[in-house]
C-alpha cells in the first residue's frame, strides 16, 4: 500500500506538489495523469526517494519513505520496479544480460538468475530473443525487455513512466496487456501517461494532478472528466 | 566474497572496454611517478652526500709530509690535542689513511687495489669541542710551526654551502612531488569520469533497481587501484633501470669528487617500489572516489 499524507514539495520557491494525499491499495492499477509539469514526476521521484518531501508523510508497504535514512534507500528501491519511456536498456549487453544485471545488484547466484530471467522473458513473450542486443529489437520489444528487467526481482510495486510514449498504438496496447498481466499476478502498478485512448480503454483508477494538486480521483475513470464512465 | 569477485570482474571488463583511456592514464601516472622518482633519488642522494660531507669534513684535517716519521706525527698529535677547544686529535698513518678510504668507498674499494703506491698522506684528524669554535681552533693550530705540516684542510664554509643547497633541493623536490601527486590524481579522476560518463545510464538503472553506492562504486574503485598499481610497477621498472645505468656511469665520478658513491640500487628500488605502489594505489583510489562523489550523491 502506498500512502501520501499531505505531501508538499517545493523546488526553490515554486510548489511542485501541494498538500497531496492519496492511498493506493495493494494490487491496484492506477493512472497518474496531468499536464507536463503538473507534479506527476515529482510524485514518482518522491516514491523512489530521489528527492525529499518538504512536508507530509509517504508510506510504502507500511514503511515510512519520508525521513528514511540514506542507507535504507537501496533496499526500499528493490521493492519497486521502474520502466521508462525511453527503455534505458544497456546497448552493449544482450537481452539476457540486461535483465540479469538487475539481479546482480542483490548478488543473486548464477543458478538463481538463469531460471528467473527465463521466466520473465517468457512472461513478456521474448523467450527466443535472449541472445539479441537491444538495437536488434523493435521498440515494443525493447520496452518488454525493460519491463522484464523491472519485474525480475519481483517488486511489489511497478512504476511505469510513460511506457507507451514512444510506441505506435498497436505496440502500446500490447505493452498495456502485458502490464495488465503483471497486475493480475498481484503487482501494484502506477503508470504516468499522456495517452488518453489507453487510459479510456483500460478503465482503471485515474488520478489527475494539476499544478501539484489532485483535481480528480475516480475509481473507474477516463482521461477527461466528461467522458467519465 | 561474491560481492568482491563481482566488483573485480566488472573492474577488469571496464578497464578492457576502455583500454585506450586506461592505457593513457597508466602512461600518464607512470610518467608522473617516474618524474617523482627522479626527485626522490635526487633527494636521497643529496641527503646522503650531505651527511657524508658533514661526517667527513666536520673535522679539521692536517696533512703531514711523507718525510715526517710516525713518532714525530704522534708527538705533533699530542701537542695539538693539548690546544684549547680541541676535543680530539687522532693520528692516521699513510696506511691508516688508505684503509679509511677503502672503508668509505665500500663496494668500490677494489679501485684502490690497483694503486702502485699509497697516495694518501699521513693525517691528523682534529675535532673541536664545539663546531662554532672550529675557526678559533684552526687559528691556534696554524701558530704551530712544524715543517711536517703540509696543509690544514678546513671546510666549514663549504659544508654550510652544501647544507644550504641540499635544503633548497629538498624543499623544491617536496613541492614538486606534491604537485605531481595532485596532477596524477586529476588524471585518474578524469579517466574514471569518462568511464562513469560512458556508463551513466547503467549506473542510473543500478541506482533505480536498488544498488547501494558501494555496489556502484566498487568496480570503479578497483579500476582506479589497478591502473595506479600497474603504473607503479612500470615506473619502478623504468626508474630502477635508469638508476642502474646511472650508477654505472656516475659512481667513478662521484667517488673522485665526493669520496662516496651513489645510494645503492637495492635501497632505491625497494623504497621506490613501496612508495610508488602506495602512491599509485592511493592516487587511483582517491581519483575514482572523487570523480564519483557528485554522481552518487543523488
mmCIF file with all atom_site columns, C-alpha atoms in Angstrom, chain A residues 58-220:
data_model
loop_
_atom_site.group_PDB
_atom_site.id
_atom_site.type_symbol
_atom_site.label_atom_id
_atom_site.label_alt_id
_atom_site.label_comp_id
_atom_site.label_asym_id
_atom_site.label_entity_id
_atom_site.label_seq_id
_atom_site.pdbx_PDB_ins_code
_atom_site.Cartn_x
_atom_site.Cartn_y
_atom_site.Cartn_z
_atom_site.occupancy
_atom_site.B_iso_or_equiv
_atom_site.pdbx_formal_charge
_atom_site.auth_seq_id
_atom_site.auth_comp_id
_atom_site.auth_asym_id
_atom_site.auth_atom_id
_atom_site.pdbx_PDB_model_num
ATOM 1   C CA . UNK A 1 58  ? 4.850   8.938   2.448   1.00 0.00 ? 58  UNK A CA 1
ATOM 2   C CA . UNK A 1 59  ? 4.465   5.261   3.307   1.00 0.00 ? 59  UNK A CA 1
ATOM 3   C CA . UNK A 1 60  ? 5.214   2.292   1.066   1.00 0.00 ? 60  UNK A CA 1
ATOM 4   C CA . UNK A 1 61  ? 4.193   -1.098  2.452   1.00 0.00 ? 61  UNK A CA 1
ATOM 5   C CA . UNK A 1 62  ? 3.747   0.492   5.872   1.00 0.00 ? 62  UNK A CA 1
ATOM 6   C CA . UNK A 1 63  ? 7.296   1.732   5.838   1.00 0.00 ? 63  UNK A CA 1
ATOM 7   C CA . UNK A 1 64  ? 7.901   5.468   6.019   1.00 0.00 ? 64  UNK A CA 1
ATOM 8   C CA . UNK A 1 65  ? 9.806   6.722   2.991   1.00 0.00 ? 65  UNK A CA 1
ATOM 9   C CA . UNK A 1 66  ? 9.992   10.323  4.140   1.00 0.00 ? 66  UNK A CA 1
ATOM 10  C CA . UNK A 1 67  ? 12.834  10.600  6.578   1.00 0.00 ? 67  UNK A CA 1
ATOM 11  C CA . UNK A 1 68  ? 14.198  7.182   5.632   1.00 0.00 ? 68  UNK A CA 1
ATOM 12  C CA . UNK A 1 69  ? 17.976  7.109   6.218   1.00 0.00 ? 69  UNK A CA 1
ATOM 13  C CA . UNK A 1 70  ? 20.056  7.046   3.029   1.00 0.00 ? 70  UNK A CA 1
ATOM 14  C CA . UNK A 1 71  ? 21.466  3.592   3.690   1.00 0.00 ? 71  UNK A CA 1
ATOM 15  C CA . UNK A 1 72  ? 17.982  2.063   3.564   1.00 0.00 ? 72  UNK A CA 1
ATOM 16  C CA . UNK A 1 73  ? 17.074  3.640   0.220   1.00 0.00 ? 73  UNK A CA 1
ATOM 17  C CA . UNK A 1 74  ? 18.597  0.864   -1.948  1.00 0.00 ? 74  UNK A CA 1
ATOM 18  C CA . UNK A 1 75  ? 16.574  -1.750  -0.086  1.00 0.00 ? 75  UNK A CA 1
ATOM 19  C CA . UNK A 1 76  ? 13.459  0.359   -0.483  1.00 0.00 ? 76  UNK A CA 1
ATOM 20  C CA . UNK A 1 77  ? 14.025  0.656   -4.234  1.00 0.00 ? 77  UNK A CA 1
ATOM 21  C CA . UNK A 1 78  ? 14.348  -3.098  -4.601  1.00 0.00 ? 78  UNK A CA 1
ATOM 22  C CA . UNK A 1 79  ? 10.648  -3.319  -3.769  1.00 0.00 ? 79  UNK A CA 1
ATOM 23  C CA . UNK A 1 80  ? 9.886   -1.038  -6.707  1.00 0.00 ? 80  UNK A CA 1
ATOM 24  C CA . UNK A 1 81  ? 10.318  -1.820  -10.393 1.00 0.00 ? 81  UNK A CA 1
ATOM 25  C CA . UNK A 1 82  ? 10.588  1.068   -12.813 1.00 0.00 ? 82  UNK A CA 1
ATOM 26  C CA . UNK A 1 83  ? 10.018  1.357   -16.559 1.00 0.00 ? 83  UNK A CA 1
ATOM 27  C CA . UNK A 1 84  ? 10.909  4.479   -18.524 1.00 0.00 ? 84  UNK A CA 1
ATOM 28  C CA . UNK A 1 85  ? 9.589   5.980   -21.718 1.00 0.00 ? 85  UNK A CA 1
ATOM 29  C CA . UNK A 1 86  ? 12.969  5.582   -23.433 1.00 0.00 ? 86  UNK A CA 1
ATOM 30  C CA . UNK A 1 87  ? 13.524  1.999   -22.153 1.00 0.00 ? 87  UNK A CA 1
ATOM 31  C CA . UNK A 1 88  ? 17.027  2.726   -20.857 1.00 0.00 ? 88  UNK A CA 1
ATOM 32  C CA . UNK A 1 89  ? 18.485  -0.604  -21.894 1.00 0.00 ? 89  UNK A CA 1
ATOM 33  C CA . UNK A 1 90  ? 22.236  -1.073  -21.994 1.00 0.00 ? 90  UNK A CA 1
ATOM 34  C CA . UNK A 1 91  ? 23.192  -1.272  -25.674 1.00 0.00 ? 91  UNK A CA 1
ATOM 35  C CA . UNK A 1 92  ? 26.315  -3.381  -25.135 1.00 0.00 ? 92  UNK A CA 1
ATOM 36  C CA . UNK A 1 93  ? 24.507  -6.049  -23.146 1.00 0.00 ? 93  UNK A CA 1
ATOM 37  C CA . UNK A 1 94  ? 22.270  -8.772  -24.561 1.00 0.00 ? 94  UNK A CA 1
ATOM 38  C CA . UNK A 1 95  ? 18.621  -9.065  -23.618 1.00 0.00 ? 95  UNK A CA 1
ATOM 39  C CA . UNK A 1 96  ? 19.560  -11.739 -21.082 1.00 0.00 ? 96  UNK A CA 1
ATOM 40  C CA . UNK A 1 97  ? 22.367  -9.632  -19.579 1.00 0.00 ? 97  UNK A CA 1
ATOM 41  C CA . UNK A 1 98  ? 20.160  -6.540  -19.399 1.00 0.00 ? 98  UNK A CA 1
ATOM 42  C CA . UNK A 1 99  ? 17.725  -8.424  -17.220 1.00 0.00 ? 99  UNK A CA 1
ATOM 43  C CA . UNK A 1 100 ? 20.269  -10.444 -15.246 1.00 0.00 ? 100 UNK A CA 1
ATOM 44  C CA . UNK A 1 101 ? 22.090  -7.283  -14.325 1.00 0.00 ? 101 UNK A CA 1
ATOM 45  C CA . UNK A 1 102 ? 19.174  -6.164  -12.146 1.00 0.00 ? 102 UNK A CA 1
ATOM 46  C CA . UNK A 1 103 ? 19.648  -9.393  -10.202 1.00 0.00 ? 103 UNK A CA 1
ATOM 47  C CA . UNK A 1 104 ? 23.381  -8.877  -9.804  1.00 0.00 ? 104 UNK A CA 1
ATOM 48  C CA . UNK A 1 105 ? 22.568  -5.957  -7.568  1.00 0.00 ? 105 UNK A CA 1
ATOM 49  C CA . UNK A 1 106 ? 21.103  -8.285  -4.995  1.00 0.00 ? 106 UNK A CA 1
ATOM 50  C CA . UNK A 1 107 ? 24.079  -10.615 -5.542  1.00 0.00 ? 107 UNK A CA 1
ATOM 51  C CA . UNK A 1 108 ? 21.865  -13.414 -6.788  1.00 0.00 ? 108 UNK A CA 1
ATOM 52  C CA . UNK A 1 109 ? 23.745  -16.558 -7.786  1.00 0.00 ? 109 UNK A CA 1
ATOM 53  C CA . UNK A 1 110 ? 24.000  -17.550 -11.435 1.00 0.00 ? 110 UNK A CA 1
ATOM 54  C CA . UNK A 1 111 ? 21.933  -20.633 -10.648 1.00 0.00 ? 111 UNK A CA 1
ATOM 55  C CA . UNK A 1 112 ? 19.127  -18.412 -9.421  1.00 0.00 ? 112 UNK A CA 1
ATOM 56  C CA . UNK A 1 113 ? 19.458  -15.767 -12.120 1.00 0.00 ? 113 UNK A CA 1
ATOM 57  C CA . UNK A 1 114 ? 19.037  -18.067 -15.111 1.00 0.00 ? 114 UNK A CA 1
ATOM 58  C CA . UNK A 1 115 ? 15.581  -19.502 -14.325 1.00 0.00 ? 115 UNK A CA 1
ATOM 59  C CA . UNK A 1 116 ? 14.319  -16.119 -13.127 1.00 0.00 ? 116 UNK A CA 1
ATOM 60  C CA . UNK A 1 117 ? 15.405  -14.363 -16.321 1.00 0.00 ? 117 UNK A CA 1
ATOM 61  C CA . UNK A 1 118 ? 13.914  -17.102 -18.461 1.00 0.00 ? 118 UNK A CA 1
ATOM 62  C CA . UNK A 1 119 ? 10.689  -16.911 -16.520 1.00 0.00 ? 119 UNK A CA 1
ATOM 63  C CA . UNK A 1 120 ? 10.253  -13.166 -17.043 1.00 0.00 ? 120 UNK A CA 1
ATOM 64  C CA . UNK A 1 121 ? 11.318  -13.442 -20.676 1.00 0.00 ? 121 UNK A CA 1
ATOM 65  C CA . UNK A 1 122 ? 8.554   -15.966 -21.156 1.00 0.00 ? 122 UNK A CA 1
ATOM 66  C CA . UNK A 1 123 ? 6.119   -13.656 -19.407 1.00 0.00 ? 123 UNK A CA 1
ATOM 67  C CA . UNK A 1 124 ? 6.957   -10.757 -21.724 1.00 0.00 ? 124 UNK A CA 1
ATOM 68  C CA . UNK A 1 125 ? 6.989   -13.077 -24.742 1.00 0.00 ? 125 UNK A CA 1
ATOM 69  C CA . UNK A 1 126 ? 10.654  -12.782 -25.693 1.00 0.00 ? 126 UNK A CA 1
ATOM 70  C CA . UNK A 1 127 ? 11.976  -16.183 -24.659 1.00 0.00 ? 127 UNK A CA 1
ATOM 71  C CA . UNK A 1 128 ? 13.604  -16.708 -28.070 1.00 0.00 ? 128 UNK A CA 1
ATOM 72  C CA . UNK A 1 129 ? 15.451  -13.356 -28.082 1.00 0.00 ? 129 UNK A CA 1
ATOM 73  C CA . UNK A 1 130 ? 17.653  -13.583 -25.024 1.00 0.00 ? 130 UNK A CA 1
ATOM 74  C CA . UNK A 1 131 ? 20.883  -13.501 -27.023 1.00 0.00 ? 131 UNK A CA 1
ATOM 75  C CA . UNK A 1 132 ? 19.956  -10.450 -29.073 1.00 0.00 ? 132 UNK A CA 1
ATOM 76  C CA . UNK A 1 133 ? 21.137  -6.902  -28.457 1.00 0.00 ? 133 UNK A CA 1
ATOM 77  C CA . UNK A 1 134 ? 18.673  -4.032  -27.897 1.00 0.00 ? 134 UNK A CA 1
ATOM 78  C CA . UNK A 1 135 ? 19.327  -2.459  -31.310 1.00 0.00 ? 135 UNK A CA 1
ATOM 79  C CA . UNK A 1 136 ? 18.265  -5.718  -32.964 1.00 0.00 ? 136 UNK A CA 1
ATOM 80  C CA . UNK A 1 137 ? 14.820  -5.441  -31.373 1.00 0.00 ? 137 UNK A CA 1
ATOM 81  C CA . UNK A 1 138 ? 11.773  -3.364  -32.241 1.00 0.00 ? 138 UNK A CA 1
ATOM 82  C CA . UNK A 1 139 ? 10.833  -0.575  -29.834 1.00 0.00 ? 139 UNK A CA 1
ATOM 83  C CA . UNK A 1 140 ? 7.956   -2.579  -28.437 1.00 0.00 ? 140 UNK A CA 1
ATOM 84  C CA . UNK A 1 141 ? 10.286  -5.485  -27.794 1.00 0.00 ? 141 UNK A CA 1
ATOM 85  C CA . UNK A 1 142 ? 12.793  -3.183  -26.129 1.00 0.00 ? 142 UNK A CA 1
ATOM 86  C CA . UNK A 1 143 ? 10.093  -1.939  -23.777 1.00 0.00 ? 143 UNK A CA 1
ATOM 87  C CA . UNK A 1 144 ? 9.211   -5.560  -22.996 1.00 0.00 ? 144 UNK A CA 1
ATOM 88  C CA . UNK A 1 145 ? 12.815  -6.184  -22.046 1.00 0.00 ? 145 UNK A CA 1
ATOM 89  C CA . UNK A 1 146 ? 12.729  -3.091  -19.834 1.00 0.00 ? 146 UNK A CA 1
ATOM 90  C CA . UNK A 1 147 ? 9.581   -4.392  -18.156 1.00 0.00 ? 147 UNK A CA 1
ATOM 91  C CA . UNK A 1 148 ? 11.174  -7.811  -17.711 1.00 0.00 ? 148 UNK A CA 1
ATOM 92  C CA . UNK A 1 149 ? 14.144  -6.113  -16.026 1.00 0.00 ? 149 UNK A CA 1
ATOM 93  C CA . UNK A 1 150 ? 11.808  -4.120  -13.780 1.00 0.00 ? 150 UNK A CA 1
ATOM 94  C CA . UNK A 1 151 ? 9.938   -7.175  -12.537 1.00 0.00 ? 151 UNK A CA 1
ATOM 95  C CA . UNK A 1 152 ? 12.687  -9.786  -12.380 1.00 0.00 ? 152 UNK A CA 1
ATOM 96  C CA . UNK A 1 153 ? 13.368  -9.007  -8.708  1.00 0.00 ? 153 UNK A CA 1
ATOM 97  C CA . UNK A 1 154 ? 9.637   -9.457  -8.029  1.00 0.00 ? 154 UNK A CA 1
ATOM 98  C CA . UNK A 1 155 ? 8.836   -5.947  -6.817  1.00 0.00 ? 155 UNK A CA 1
ATOM 99  C CA . UNK A 1 156 ? 5.529   -5.294  -5.076  1.00 0.00 ? 156 UNK A CA 1
ATOM 100 C CA . UNK A 1 157 ? 5.136   -2.040  -6.989  1.00 0.00 ? 157 UNK A CA 1
ATOM 101 C CA . UNK A 1 158 ? 5.827   -1.287  -10.648 1.00 0.00 ? 158 UNK A CA 1
ATOM 102 C CA . UNK A 1 159 ? 6.136   2.335   -11.712 1.00 0.00 ? 159 UNK A CA 1
ATOM 103 C CA . UNK A 1 160 ? 5.784   2.933   -15.416 1.00 0.00 ? 160 UNK A CA 1
ATOM 104 C CA . UNK A 1 161 ? 6.749   6.435   -16.508 1.00 0.00 ? 161 UNK A CA 1
ATOM 105 C CA . UNK A 1 162 ? 5.052   6.926   -19.889 1.00 0.00 ? 162 UNK A CA 1
ATOM 106 C CA . UNK A 1 163 ? 5.938   3.418   -21.026 1.00 0.00 ? 163 UNK A CA 1
ATOM 107 C CA . UNK A 1 164 ? 3.989   3.757   -24.281 1.00 0.00 ? 164 UNK A CA 1
ATOM 108 C CA . UNK A 1 165 ? 5.137   7.282   -25.121 1.00 0.00 ? 165 UNK A CA 1
ATOM 109 C CA . UNK A 1 166 ? 7.467   6.139   -27.888 1.00 0.00 ? 166 UNK A CA 1
ATOM 110 C CA . UNK A 1 167 ? 5.299   3.366   -29.309 1.00 0.00 ? 167 UNK A CA 1
ATOM 111 C CA . UNK A 1 168 ? 2.687   3.111   -32.048 1.00 0.00 ? 168 UNK A CA 1
ATOM 112 C CA . UNK A 1 169 ? -0.874  2.371   -30.843 1.00 0.00 ? 169 UNK A CA 1
ATOM 113 C CA . UNK A 1 170 ? -0.828  -1.378  -31.557 1.00 0.00 ? 170 UNK A CA 1
ATOM 114 C CA . UNK A 1 171 ? 2.515   -1.915  -29.846 1.00 0.00 ? 171 UNK A CA 1
ATOM 115 C CA . UNK A 1 172 ? 1.418   0.323   -26.993 1.00 0.00 ? 172 UNK A CA 1
ATOM 116 C CA . UNK A 1 173 ? -1.650  -1.788  -26.480 1.00 0.00 ? 173 UNK A CA 1
ATOM 117 C CA . UNK A 1 174 ? 0.494   -4.905  -26.373 1.00 0.00 ? 174 UNK A CA 1
ATOM 118 C CA . UNK A 1 175 ? 2.517   -3.316  -23.581 1.00 0.00 ? 175 UNK A CA 1
ATOM 119 C CA . UNK A 1 176 ? -0.684  -2.444  -21.708 1.00 0.00 ? 176 UNK A CA 1
ATOM 120 C CA . UNK A 1 177 ? -1.834  -6.055  -21.942 1.00 0.00 ? 177 UNK A CA 1
ATOM 121 C CA . UNK A 1 178 ? 1.481   -7.117  -20.523 1.00 0.00 ? 178 UNK A CA 1
ATOM 122 C CA . UNK A 1 179 ? 1.174   -4.631  -17.656 1.00 0.00 ? 179 UNK A CA 1
ATOM 123 C CA . UNK A 1 180 ? -2.332  -5.914  -17.005 1.00 0.00 ? 180 UNK A CA 1
ATOM 124 C CA . UNK A 1 181 ? -0.946  -9.452  -16.836 1.00 0.00 ? 181 UNK A CA 1
ATOM 125 C CA . UNK A 1 182 ? 1.651   -8.331  -14.293 1.00 0.00 ? 182 UNK A CA 1
ATOM 126 C CA . UNK A 1 183 ? -1.046  -6.533  -12.336 1.00 0.00 ? 183 UNK A CA 1
ATOM 127 C CA . UNK A 1 184 ? -3.221  -9.651  -12.390 1.00 0.00 ? 184 UNK A CA 1
ATOM 128 C CA . UNK A 1 185 ? -0.344  -11.518 -10.769 1.00 0.00 ? 185 UNK A CA 1
ATOM 129 C CA . UNK A 1 186 ? -0.594  -9.136  -7.816  1.00 0.00 ? 186 UNK A CA 1
ATOM 130 C CA . UNK A 1 187 ? 1.868   -6.337  -8.547  1.00 0.00 ? 187 UNK A CA 1
ATOM 131 C CA . UNK A 1 188 ? 0.626   -2.811  -7.884  1.00 0.00 ? 188 UNK A CA 1
ATOM 132 C CA . UNK A 1 189 ? 1.065   -0.619  -10.943 1.00 0.00 ? 189 UNK A CA 1
ATOM 133 C CA . UNK A 1 190 ? 1.334   3.142   -11.045 1.00 0.00 ? 190 UNK A CA 1
ATOM 134 C CA . UNK A 1 191 ? 1.533   4.436   -14.584 1.00 0.00 ? 191 UNK A CA 1
ATOM 135 C CA . UNK A 1 192 ? 2.211   8.020   -15.591 1.00 0.00 ? 192 UNK A CA 1
ATOM 136 C CA . UNK A 1 193 ? 0.816   8.709   -19.045 1.00 0.00 ? 193 UNK A CA 1
ATOM 137 C CA . UNK A 1 194 ? -0.499  11.201  -21.550 1.00 0.00 ? 194 UNK A CA 1
ATOM 138 C CA . UNK A 1 195 ? -2.124  8.506   -23.670 1.00 0.00 ? 195 UNK A CA 1
ATOM 139 C CA . UNK A 1 196 ? -5.811  9.355   -23.486 1.00 0.00 ? 196 UNK A CA 1
ATOM 140 C CA . UNK A 1 197 ? -7.017  6.383   -25.547 1.00 0.00 ? 197 UNK A CA 1
ATOM 141 C CA . UNK A 1 198 ? -5.163  3.926   -23.349 1.00 0.00 ? 198 UNK A CA 1
ATOM 142 C CA . UNK A 1 199 ? -6.496  5.400   -20.119 1.00 0.00 ? 199 UNK A CA 1
ATOM 143 C CA . UNK A 1 200 ? -10.009 5.429   -21.501 1.00 0.00 ? 200 UNK A CA 1
ATOM 144 C CA . UNK A 1 201 ? -9.800  1.884   -22.785 1.00 0.00 ? 201 UNK A CA 1
ATOM 145 C CA . UNK A 1 202 ? -8.271  0.384   -19.639 1.00 0.00 ? 202 UNK A CA 1
ATOM 146 C CA . UNK A 1 203 ? -10.983 1.717   -17.314 1.00 0.00 ? 203 UNK A CA 1
ATOM 147 C CA . UNK A 1 204 ? -8.733  1.843   -14.268 1.00 0.00 ? 204 UNK A CA 1
ATOM 148 C CA . UNK A 1 205 ? -8.434  4.273   -11.412 1.00 0.00 ? 205 UNK A CA 1
ATOM 149 C CA . UNK A 1 206 ? -7.318  7.683   -12.664 1.00 0.00 ? 206 UNK A CA 1
ATOM 150 C CA . UNK A 1 207 ? -5.673  10.325  -10.502 1.00 0.00 ? 207 UNK A CA 1
ATOM 151 C CA . UNK A 1 208 ? -5.436  13.687  -12.226 1.00 0.00 ? 208 UNK A CA 1
ATOM 152 C CA . UNK A 1 209 ? -2.836  16.111  -10.943 1.00 0.00 ? 209 UNK A CA 1
ATOM 153 C CA . UNK A 1 210 ? -2.770  19.751  -11.909 1.00 0.00 ? 210 UNK A CA 1
ATOM 154 C CA . UNK A 1 211 ? -0.420  22.364  -10.501 1.00 0.00 ? 211 UNK A CA 1
ATOM 155 C CA . UNK A 1 212 ? 0.650   19.983  -7.770  1.00 0.00 ? 212 UNK A CA 1
ATOM 156 C CA . UNK A 1 213 ? -2.864  19.263  -6.531  1.00 0.00 ? 213 UNK A CA 1
ATOM 157 C CA . UNK A 1 214 ? -5.086  16.222  -7.092  1.00 0.00 ? 214 UNK A CA 1
ATOM 158 C CA . UNK A 1 215 ? -8.018  17.601  -9.037  1.00 0.00 ? 215 UNK A CA 1
ATOM 159 C CA . UNK A 1 216 ? -9.752  14.295  -9.645  1.00 0.00 ? 216 UNK A CA 1
ATOM 160 C CA . UNK A 1 217 ? -9.509  10.739  -8.366  1.00 0.00 ? 217 UNK A CA 1
ATOM 161 C CA . UNK A 1 218 ? -12.004 8.378   -9.989  1.00 0.00 ? 218 UNK A CA 1
ATOM 162 C CA . UNK A 1 219 ? -12.206 4.649   -9.442  1.00 0.00 ? 219 UNK A CA 1
ATOM 163 C CA . UNK A 1 220 ? -13.042 3.619   -12.990 1.00 0.00 ? 220 UNK A CA 1
#
